[in-house]
Amino acid sequence: VPAHEFHVEAFDVQQICCTTTSTVILTKSGKVYQMGMMHGRLKSKPTRIPVPMALPISQIAGGRHFCLAKCGNAVLSWGAGHFGQLGHGPNVSVLDHPEVISHLSPEATGSTVAQIACGSWHGSVLMEDGRIYCWGSNRRNQCGSKSPSTVVYPQAIEGSFSKIACGKGHC
């Protein structure tokens, strides 16, 4: 993007993450902007991503062609979900706009979200109580079990943790 069209300092940047083909910007006011290619759609300049909640986004993470965002006690996902990495079940392969992953709500998990992370084709969430939930491609057991090879809803990992991080095919 030519410098005269976009100035990062105008956004008061809190965090930046990248997918394989796009850049996602989180502002200090909790707004999310994205530029680049996301699932065949080109955004040639930073474009505001509409969020289905009135609360500000506090954290973002990017996988290969998908993103996660922490919004209050909710986790949102959007992008490509061919390997279950959106966390919305077996019939959701693309989301153009962020949607809440209902299986990660405090009512479903008994805890609130502390941290989010993405690998290439999988997502991970650390809860305040130390549990981790993972979903998406599990071909290298990155979701904490040997089967199935695709985990379409977040599943809890045994143990208690204080931080999470994801690599291309591991957590």
PDB file of C-alpha atoms in Angstrom, residues 15 59-62 66 68-70 75 104 112-119 122-135 142-144 154-167 170-171:
ATOM      1  CA  GLN A  15      -1.129  -5.678  17.861  1.00  0.00           C
ATOM      2  CA  GLN A  59      -6.298  -9.928  21.106  1.00  0.00           C
ATOM      3  CA  ILE A  60      -5.862 -11.356  17.585  1.00  0.00           C
ATOM      4  CA  ALA A  61      -4.093 -14.408  16.154  1.00  0.00           C
ATOM      5  CA  GLY A  62      -3.549 -15.529  12.563  1.00  0.00           C
ATOM      6  CA  PHE A  66      -7.942 -17.819   9.088  1.00  0.00           C
ATOM      7  CA  LEU A  68      -9.096 -15.645  15.749  1.00  0.00           C
ATOM      8  CA  ALA A  69     -10.034 -12.709  17.945  1.00  0.00           C
ATOM      9  CA  LYS A  70     -10.713 -12.442  21.681  1.00  0.00           C
ATOM     10  CA  VAL A  75     -13.578 -16.106  20.766  1.00  0.00           C
ATOM     11  CA  LEU A 104     -15.773 -21.698  23.933  1.00  0.00           C
ATOM     12  CA  THR A 112     -13.187 -17.440  30.577  1.00  0.00           C
ATOM     13  CA  VAL A 113     -10.603 -16.995  27.818  1.00  0.00           C
ATOM     14  CA  ALA A 114      -7.098 -15.828  28.784  1.00  0.00           C
ATOM     15  CA  GLN A 115      -5.150 -16.214  25.522  1.00  0.00           C
ATOM     16  CA  ILE A 116      -5.614 -17.298  21.876  1.00  0.00           C
ATOM     17  CA  ALA A 117      -3.141 -18.770  19.373  1.00  0.00           C
ATOM     18  CA  CYS A 118      -3.159 -20.181  15.840  1.00  0.00           C
ATOM     19  CA  GLY A 119      -1.061 -22.721  13.993  1.00  0.00           C
ATOM     20  CA  HIS A 122      -5.480 -25.249  14.004  1.00  0.00           C
ATOM     21  CA  GLY A 123      -6.540 -22.956  16.820  1.00  0.00           C
ATOM     22  CA  SER A 124      -5.870 -23.011  20.547  1.00  0.00           C
ATOM     23  CA  VAL A 125      -7.297 -21.177  23.536  1.00  0.00           C
ATOM     24  CA  LEU A 126      -5.961 -20.968  27.082  1.00  0.00           C
ATOM     25  CA  MET A 127      -8.690 -20.549  29.673  1.00  0.00           C
ATOM     26  CA  GLU A 128      -8.290 -18.619  32.947  1.00  0.00           C
ATOM     27  CA  ASP A 129      -8.526 -21.920  34.864  1.00  0.00           C
ATOM     28  CA  GLY A 130      -5.427 -23.313  33.040  1.00  0.00           C
ATOM     29  CA  ARG A 131      -7.190 -25.624  30.589  1.00  0.00           C
ATOM     30  CA  ILE A 132      -6.398 -25.493  26.893  1.00  0.00           C
ATOM     31  CA  TYR A 133      -8.887 -26.127  24.091  1.00  0.00           C
ATOM     32  CA  CYS A 134      -7.659 -27.035  20.596  1.00  0.00           C
ATOM     33  CA  TRP A 135      -9.376 -27.656  17.254  1.00  0.00           C
ATOM     34  CA  GLN A 142      -1.470 -30.821  17.476  1.00  0.00           C
ATOM     35  CA  CYS A 143      -4.940 -30.928  19.076  1.00  0.00           C
ATOM     36  CA  GLY A 144      -3.696 -33.208  21.846  1.00  0.00           C
ATOM     37  CA  PRO A 154     -12.785 -27.139  20.415  1.00  0.00           C
ATOM     38  CA  GLN A 155     -11.774 -30.012  22.713  1.00  0.00           C
ATOM     39  CA  ALA A 156     -10.117 -29.746  26.134  1.00  0.00           C
ATOM     40  CA  ILE A 157      -6.531 -30.929  26.627  1.00  0.00           C
ATOM     41  CA  GLU A 158      -5.641 -32.663  29.904  1.00  0.00           C
ATOM     42  CA  GLY A 159      -3.416 -30.670  32.247  1.00  0.00           C
ATOM     43  CA  SER A 160      -3.054 -27.176  33.611  1.00  0.00           C
ATOM     44  CA  PHE A 161      -1.125 -24.549  31.651  1.00  0.00           C
ATOM     45  CA  SER A 162      -0.082 -20.898  31.990  1.00  0.00           C
ATOM     46  CA  LYS A 163       0.754 -19.953  28.360  1.00  0.00           C
ATOM     47  CA  ILE A 164       0.097 -21.254  24.857  1.00  0.00           C
ATOM     48  CA  ALA A 165       1.876 -20.970  21.516  1.00  0.00           C
ATOM     49  CA  CYS A 166       1.321 -22.679  18.187  1.00  0.00           C
ATOM     50  CA  GLY A 167       3.689 -23.496  15.368  1.00  0.00           C
ATOM     51  CA  HIS A 170       2.231 -28.181  16.713  1.00  0.00           C
ATOM     52  CA  CYS A 171       1.275 -26.464  19.995  1.00  0.00           C
TER      53      CYS A 171
END
